[in-house]
């Protein structure tokens, strides 16, 4: 397979065929994100000839893998007709594949009409991963996310209404120590309006190659404490409306792992967070955390 730069995929796509159809992220301005900072990761849609060759390879060697993830950071930016044709090619070449997934930026998603999203769903696009990070408008502005909370809700709902499984990521700590609780409450409110199928909670890790990492070094940004991060998680769970979704806070970046379904597991989650706050549950040591 032809891969340019480092490939990032959601944890739930660990067993997918990773088909890199674009390089980098067209936005590439989020202050916490160091994913696509190298010159060779400058955003581009890859030539079809590379994708065709990878499809041929997958047809010969990936017959046991039943999902395809279209990398990189915002593959939905590929023009509609080209993306539809790609989904059809995947179905023809890899008829055993059950689902196609990709990352989509909020603004990119909003550029697709409901009809266009429905057509993509019919062509096999089954899952979209969208980074919300925070539901707090001030935090979204601070991190240059490029979208407001209201736009996030509209984008998420549009994907859901097209029948596409929506997985949304939020980031503990992204509001810093000063906006910690404001961020957690607003994030719960946005998620409640959006009602994604899956919520994935990660914990901010400060990277040297990012603006936020530099701000932290210079004392302009301060992460919440470990207990502050647990309080954020509890506030998010407390603030979520009753709707059914998968809830994962088991990413490598988290100090504390939760996995289950809401609303069924809410009380168990809150009890586990209570134990962690009381010091009777083990937190992951710093050296074991990763992205
Ligand atoms: S939109 Fe996603 S991939 Fe692009 S810079 Fe922001 S966090 Fe990184």
Short mmCIF file of C-alpha atoms and ligand atoms in Angstrom, two decimals:
data_model
loop_
_atom_site.label_atom_id
_atom_site.label_comp_id
_atom_site.label_asym_id
_atom_site.label_seq_id
_atom_site.Cartn_x
_atom_site.Cartn_y
_atom_site.Cartn_z
CA UNK A 1 0.00 0.00 0.00
CA UNK A 2 1.23 3.50 -0.75
CA UNK A 3 1.34 5.68 2.38
CA UNK A 4 2.67 9.22 2.52
CA UNK A 5 3.50 10.65 5.98
CA UNK A 6 2.26 9.03 9.17
CA UNK A 7 -1.24 7.58 8.97
CA UNK A 8 -3.68 8.35 11.74
CA UNK A 9 -6.83 6.30 12.19
CA UNK A 10 -9.44 5.94 14.94
CA UNK A 11 -8.87 3.06 17.40
CA UNK A 12 -12.04 1.32 16.18
CA UNK A 13 -10.50 1.10 12.68
CA UNK A 14 -7.57 -1.02 13.90
CA UNK A 15 -8.69 -3.91 11.67
CA UNK A 16 -9.64 -1.83 8.64
CA UNK A 17 -7.98 -1.68 5.25
CA UNK A 18 -6.43 1.79 5.38
CA UNK A 19 -6.77 3.34 1.97
CA UNK A 20 -4.97 6.69 1.89
CA UNK A 21 -6.93 8.82 -0.55
CA UNK A 22 -5.62 12.18 0.64
CA UNK A 23 -2.58 13.42 2.53
CA UNK A 24 -2.85 15.66 5.60
CA UNK A 25 -5.69 17.93 6.62
CA UNK A 26 -6.98 20.92 4.61
CA UNK A 27 -7.65 22.88 7.82
CA UNK A 28 -4.44 22.00 9.69
CA UNK A 29 -4.80 24.95 12.06
CA UNK A 30 -6.01 23.42 15.33
CA UNK A 31 -3.54 24.63 17.94
CA UNK A 32 -3.31 21.29 19.77
CA UNK A 33 -2.92 19.03 16.73
CA UNK A 34 0.52 17.97 15.60
CA UNK A 35 -0.68 15.27 13.22
CA UNK A 36 0.20 16.81 9.87
CA UNK A 37 2.94 19.36 10.46
CA UNK A 38 5.68 17.91 8.26
CA UNK A 39 6.21 19.33 4.72
CA UNK A 40 5.46 15.96 3.09
CA UNK A 41 2.08 15.99 4.82
CA UNK A 42 0.89 19.17 3.12
CA UNK A 43 -2.72 18.63 2.13
CA UNK A 44 -3.41 17.04 -1.24
CA UNK A 45 -5.87 14.59 -2.72
CA UNK A 46 -3.83 11.65 -3.98
CA UNK A 47 -3.68 10.73 -7.65
CA UNK A 48 -6.19 8.08 -8.56
CA UNK A 49 -3.46 5.83 -9.90
CA UNK A 50 -2.07 5.32 -6.33
CA UNK A 51 -5.54 4.55 -5.02
CA UNK A 52 -6.21 2.13 -7.88
CA UNK A 53 -2.97 0.29 -7.18
CA UNK A 54 -3.83 0.05 -3.48
CA UNK A 55 -7.27 -1.28 -4.32
CA UNK A 56 -5.68 -3.96 -6.50
CA UNK A 57 -3.34 -4.85 -3.64
CA UNK A 58 -6.23 -5.03 -1.15
CA UNK A 59 -8.24 -7.19 -3.55
CA UNK A 60 -5.40 -9.71 -3.58
CA UNK A 61 -4.15 -9.56 0.01
CA UNK A 62 -6.85 -8.19 2.34
CA UNK A 63 -9.71 -10.62 1.86
CA UNK A 64 -10.21 -11.08 5.60
CA UNK A 65 -10.60 -7.37 6.38
CA UNK A 66 -14.20 -6.26 6.15
CA UNK A 67 -13.94 -2.50 6.67
CA UNK A 68 -12.16 0.26 4.76
CA UNK A 69 -10.96 3.50 6.34
CA UNK A 70 -10.29 6.37 3.95
CA UNK A 71 -7.33 8.36 5.30
CA UNK A 72 -6.21 11.15 6.01
CA UNK A 73 -7.56 13.90 8.23
CA UNK A 74 -10.64 15.03 6.26
CA UNK A 75 -11.31 12.62 3.40
CA UNK A 76 -14.86 13.93 2.99
CA UNK A 77 -13.32 16.92 1.22
CA UNK A 78 -12.93 14.80 -1.91
CA UNK A 79 -15.47 16.08 -4.47
CA UNK A 80 -18.82 14.31 -4.37
CA UNK A 81 -18.73 12.52 -7.72
CA UNK A 82 -15.17 11.33 -7.17
CA UNK A 83 -16.00 10.06 -3.68
CA UNK A 84 -19.11 8.28 -4.94
CA UNK A 85 -17.08 6.64 -7.70
CA UNK A 86 -14.45 5.59 -5.15
CA UNK A 87 -17.08 4.00 -2.88
CA UNK A 88 -18.48 2.11 -5.89
CA UNK A 89 -14.98 0.96 -6.89
CA UNK A 90 -14.41 -0.34 -3.37
CA UNK A 91 -17.66 -2.30 -3.55
CA UNK A 92 -16.75 -3.76 -6.94
CA UNK A 93 -13.14 -4.59 -6.12
CA UNK A 94 -13.68 -5.64 -2.48
CA UNK A 95 -17.22 -7.04 -2.40
CA UNK A 96 -16.68 -8.54 1.08
CA UNK A 97 -16.23 -5.09 2.65
CA UNK A 98 -19.16 -4.18 4.91
CA UNK A 99 -18.36 -0.57 5.77
CA UNK A 100 -16.42 2.44 4.55
CA UNK A 101 -15.43 5.11 7.09
CA UNK A 102 -13.57 8.41 7.13
CA UNK A 103 -12.70 11.47 9.21
CA UNK A 104 -14.71 14.57 8.34
CA UNK A 105 -14.21 18.14 9.45
CA UNK A 106 -17.35 19.98 10.61
CA UNK A 107 -17.26 22.63 7.86
CA UNK A 108 -16.59 20.01 5.18
CA UNK A 109 -19.58 18.02 6.39
CA UNK A 110 -21.78 21.11 6.29
CA UNK A 111 -20.86 21.66 2.65
CA UNK A 112 -22.56 18.36 1.80
CA UNK A 113 -26.33 18.58 1.30
CA UNK A 114 -28.55 15.98 3.01
CA UNK A 115 -29.13 14.43 -0.43
CA UNK A 116 -25.40 14.16 -1.11
CA UNK A 117 -24.81 12.50 2.25
CA UNK A 118 -27.68 10.09 1.59
CA UNK A 119 -26.11 9.19 -1.76
CA UNK A 120 -22.78 8.52 -0.05
CA UNK A 121 -24.51 6.38 2.53
CA UNK A 122 -26.20 4.39 -0.25
CA UNK A 123 -22.79 3.96 -1.92
CA UNK A 124 -21.35 2.41 1.25
CA UNK A 125 -20.12 5.26 3.47
CA UNK A 126 -21.24 3.88 6.81
CA UNK A 127 -19.35 5.86 9.42
CA UNK A 128 -18.02 9.37 9.94
CA UNK A 129 -15.59 10.37 12.68
CA UNK A 130 -15.78 14.04 13.59
CA UNK A 131 -13.63 15.95 16.07
CA UNK A 132 -15.79 18.14 18.30
CA UNK A 133 -13.08 18.58 20.96
CA UNK A 134 -15.23 21.03 22.92
CA UNK A 135 -18.78 22.33 22.91
CA UNK A 136 -17.63 25.69 24.30
CA UNK A 137 -17.48 28.43 21.66
CA UNK A 138 -14.67 30.30 23.41
CA UNK A 139 -12.57 27.14 23.58
CA UNK A 140 -13.29 26.36 19.92
CA UNK A 141 -12.10 29.86 19.01
CA UNK A 142 -9.03 29.57 21.26
CA UNK A 143 -7.93 26.34 19.58
CA UNK A 144 -8.74 27.59 16.03
CA UNK A 145 -11.05 24.68 15.40
CA UNK A 146 -12.69 26.57 12.57
CA UNK A 147 -16.30 25.92 13.58
CA UNK A 148 -18.75 27.03 16.25
CA UNK A 149 -20.69 24.78 18.63
CA UNK A 150 -23.89 25.43 16.63
CA UNK A 151 -22.14 24.37 13.41
CA UNK A 152 -20.89 21.23 15.12
CA UNK A 153 -24.43 20.33 16.15
CA UNK A 154 -25.77 21.01 12.64
CA UNK A 155 -23.01 18.93 11.01
CA UNK A 156 -23.44 16.02 13.38
CA UNK A 157 -27.19 15.97 12.96
CA UNK A 158 -26.88 16.08 9.20
CA UNK A 159 -24.71 12.96 9.22
CA UNK A 160 -27.13 11.22 11.58
CA UNK A 161 -30.16 12.18 9.49
CA UNK A 162 -28.48 10.63 6.45
CA UNK A 163 -28.32 7.39 8.44
CA UNK A 164 -24.53 7.49 8.79
CA UNK A 165 -23.06 6.26 12.07
CA UNK A 166 -21.50 9.27 13.75
CA UNK A 167 -18.57 9.00 16.12
CA UNK A 168 -17.55 12.23 17.88
CA UNK A 169 -14.32 12.92 19.72
CA UNK A 170 -13.97 15.30 22.65
CA UNK A 171 -10.84 16.26 24.52
CA UNK A 172 -10.52 16.44 28.28
CA UNK A 173 -8.31 19.36 29.28
CA UNK A 174 -8.66 21.38 26.09
CA UNK A 175 -10.26 24.29 27.96
CA UNK A 176 -7.22 24.49 30.23
CA UNK A 177 -7.47 24.96 33.98
CA UNK A 178 -9.41 28.21 33.62
CA UNK A 179 -12.25 26.89 31.43
CA UNK A 180 -12.24 23.29 32.62
CA UNK A 181 -15.80 23.05 33.91
CA UNK A 182 -17.22 25.49 31.35
CA UNK A 183 -15.78 23.24 28.62
CA UNK A 184 -17.18 20.07 30.19
CA UNK A 185 -20.70 21.47 30.63
CA UNK A 186 -20.85 22.95 27.13
CA UNK A 187 -19.52 19.74 25.61
CA UNK A 188 -22.23 17.70 27.34
CA UNK A 189 -24.85 20.15 26.04
CA UNK A 190 -23.61 19.95 22.44
CA UNK A 191 -23.38 16.16 22.53
CA UNK A 192 -26.92 16.03 23.92
CA UNK A 193 -28.19 18.07 20.98
CA UNK A 194 -26.16 16.16 18.41
CA UNK A 195 -26.85 12.68 19.81
CA UNK A 196 -24.00 10.85 18.08
CA UNK A 197 -23.89 7.06 17.95
CA UNK A 198 -20.52 7.02 19.63
CA UNK A 199 -18.68 9.38 21.94
CA UNK A 200 -14.91 9.01 22.24
CA UNK A 201 -13.25 10.92 25.04
CA UNK A 202 -9.50 11.54 24.80
CA UNK A 203 -7.22 13.53 27.08
CA UNK A 204 -5.18 16.42 25.73
CA UNK A 205 -1.48 15.68 25.36
CA UNK A 206 0.68 18.73 24.81
CA UNK A 207 2.96 18.31 21.82
CA UNK A 208 6.12 20.35 21.23
CA UNK A 209 5.29 20.91 17.55
CA UNK A 210 2.01 22.68 18.30
CA UNK A 211 1.00 26.21 19.29
CA UNK A 212 -0.71 24.92 22.43
CA UNK A 213 2.39 22.97 23.45
CA UNK A 214 4.45 26.16 23.09
CA UNK A 215 1.85 28.18 25.02
CA UNK A 216 2.07 25.66 27.88
CA UNK A 217 5.88 25.90 27.91
CA UNK A 218 5.65 29.68 28.10
CA UNK A 219 3.04 29.58 30.88
CA UNK A 220 0.18 30.88 28.71
CA UNK A 221 -1.82 27.65 28.96
CA UNK A 222 -2.20 25.37 31.94
CA UNK A 223 -3.63 21.87 31.87
CA UNK A 224 -6.12 20.96 34.58
CA UNK A 225 -4.79 18.62 37.27
CA UNK A 226 -5.52 14.89 37.08
CA UNK A 227 -8.44 15.31 39.47
CA UNK A 228 -9.59 18.30 37.41
CA UNK A 229 -9.67 16.05 34.33
CA UNK A 230 -11.70 13.43 36.21
CA UNK A 231 -14.12 16.14 37.33
CA UNK A 232 -14.47 17.15 33.65
CA UNK A 233 -15.33 13.58 32.74
CA UNK A 234 -17.89 13.40 35.53
CA UNK A 235 -19.45 16.73 34.54
CA UNK A 236 -19.71 15.55 30.91
CA UNK A 237 -21.44 12.34 31.93
CA UNK A 238 -23.71 14.16 34.38
CA UNK A 239 -24.73 16.68 31.74
CA UNK A 240 -25.53 14.26 28.94
CA UNK A 241 -29.20 13.90 28.05
CA UNK A 242 -30.74 10.41 27.94
CA UNK A 243 -29.93 8.99 24.55
CA UNK A 244 -28.42 5.73 23.46
CA UNK A 245 -24.80 5.72 22.39
CA UNK A 246 -21.51 3.93 22.79
CA UNK A 247 -19.22 5.71 25.22
CA UNK A 248 -15.46 5.17 25.07
CA UNK A 249 -13.00 6.90 27.36
CA UNK A 250 -10.38 4.21 26.92
CA UNK A 251 -7.95 5.95 24.59
CA UNK A 252 -4.21 5.60 25.27
CA UNK A 253 -4.10 9.28 26.24
CA UNK A 254 -6.57 8.84 29.13
CA UNK A 255 -5.48 8.40 32.75
CA UNK A 256 -8.56 6.35 33.42
CA UNK A 257 -10.50 3.97 31.23
CA UNK A 258 -14.26 3.65 30.74
CA UNK A 259 -16.06 1.72 28.04
CA UNK A 260 -19.70 0.84 27.65
CA UNK A 261 -23.06 2.12 26.53
CA UNK A 262 -25.21 5.00 27.65
CA UNK A 263 -27.54 5.41 29.39
CA UNK A 264 -27.21 1.80 30.65
CA UNK A 265 -23.70 2.18 32.11
CA UNK A 266 -23.93 5.76 33.36
CA UNK A 267 -24.18 4.86 37.06
CA UNK A 268 -21.30 2.39 36.79
CA UNK A 269 -19.16 5.02 35.07
CA UNK A 270 -19.95 7.63 37.72
CA UNK A 271 -19.11 5.15 40.49
CA UNK A 272 -15.78 4.34 38.80
CA UNK A 273 -14.94 8.04 38.48
CA UNK A 274 -15.89 8.47 42.15
CA UNK A 275 -13.38 5.72 43.08
CA UNK A 276 -10.70 7.37 40.96
CA UNK A 277 -11.33 10.72 42.62
CA UNK A 278 -11.21 9.07 46.07
CA UNK A 279 -7.87 7.48 45.18
CA UNK A 280 -9.14 3.88 45.31
CA UNK A 281 -8.77 3.23 41.55
CA UNK A 282 -5.44 3.17 39.75
CA UNK A 283 -4.68 5.93 37.28
CA UNK A 284 -2.42 5.29 34.31
CA UNK A 285 1.14 6.57 34.94
CA UNK A 286 2.30 9.38 32.66
CA UNK A 287 4.85 7.17 30.86
CA UNK A 288 2.14 4.77 29.72
CA UNK A 289 0.06 7.46 28.04
CA UNK A 290 0.23 7.97 24.29
CA UNK A 291 -1.61 9.15 21.23
S1 LIG B 1 -9.19 19.33 11.78
FE1 LIG B 1 -8.43 17.46 12.80
S2 LIG B 1 -6.62 16.82 11.64
FE2 LIG B 1 -7.10 18.93 11.01
S3 LIG B 1 -5.80 20.19 12.33
FE3 LIG B 1 -7.78 20.00 13.36
S4 LIG B 1 -7.58 18.22 14.74
FE4 LIG B 1 -5.86 18.13 13.26
#
